[in-house]
């Protein structure tokens, strides 16, 4: 009872002192638990359904809009066998598996953008991350969690690393050690210019990362955590650096994933 009463007071204060409009639809956000997005937008099926009701590529986690023709299966079987699906485009990528809470858009996009300005994960987002990790626990099983690092100047300017905020939450929840000192971004990245394509971006981050203490990751599996999986160039560069430094493999978890592929 006391807990509920406090929640009401806190939500009341939130509305009084910081009237917050949903950053997706402009309705009022009624609960602190929802962060900067209203409850209705959090349950918008377009955010999560693509990721949970369709078969995913077993490796990169992209939702396959329909099962490959050779494996046209009933929905139920498709779900059971989604382990075997393959988007056909990710074989070369240097990580083992990547998963995300949902597609980049709506509530996840607004919350990920807000996380760049404040080191705070609202309850909805913490739950979505925990659920995504739990549902993919075997696929993502790792010995240590490493957030995609910011360059130290960038981190100083921002005051925190948003990927580390996510990594900390997963680490605490699932008791996996967190390491924020081994993978470093040695080159400050230019702010991504609009119009930069995948190849440009890959070139700009390709050698931006360094493993400072390879001994700490040698022979182990790393869960690499970031806020958004866009073109995959940053994730690829980090995974490559970790594998070259001796990691047995890299798994990837992000809040949201931009979806370009359909087939
Ligand atoms: Zn809304
Ligand atoms: Zn794939």
CSV table of C-alpha atoms and ligand atoms in Angstrom, one decimal, residues 22-27 37-41, ligand 1:
chain,number,residue,atom,x,y,z
A,22,UNK,CA,4.9,11.6,-25.1
A,23,UNK,CA,7.7,12.1,-27.6
A,24,UNK,CA,5.9,9.8,-30.0
A,25,UNK,CA,2.3,11.0,-30.0
A,26,UNK,CA,2.1,14.1,-27.8
A,27,UNK,CA,-0.3,12.6,-25.2
A,37,UNK,CA,6.7,7.8,-23.9
A,38,UNK,CA,3.0,7.1,-23.0
A,39,UNK,CA,1.7,3.7,-22.1
A,40,UNK,CA,-0.2,3.4,-25.3
A,41,UNK,CA,2.9,3.9,-27.5
B,1,LIG,ZN1,2.4,8.2,-27.0
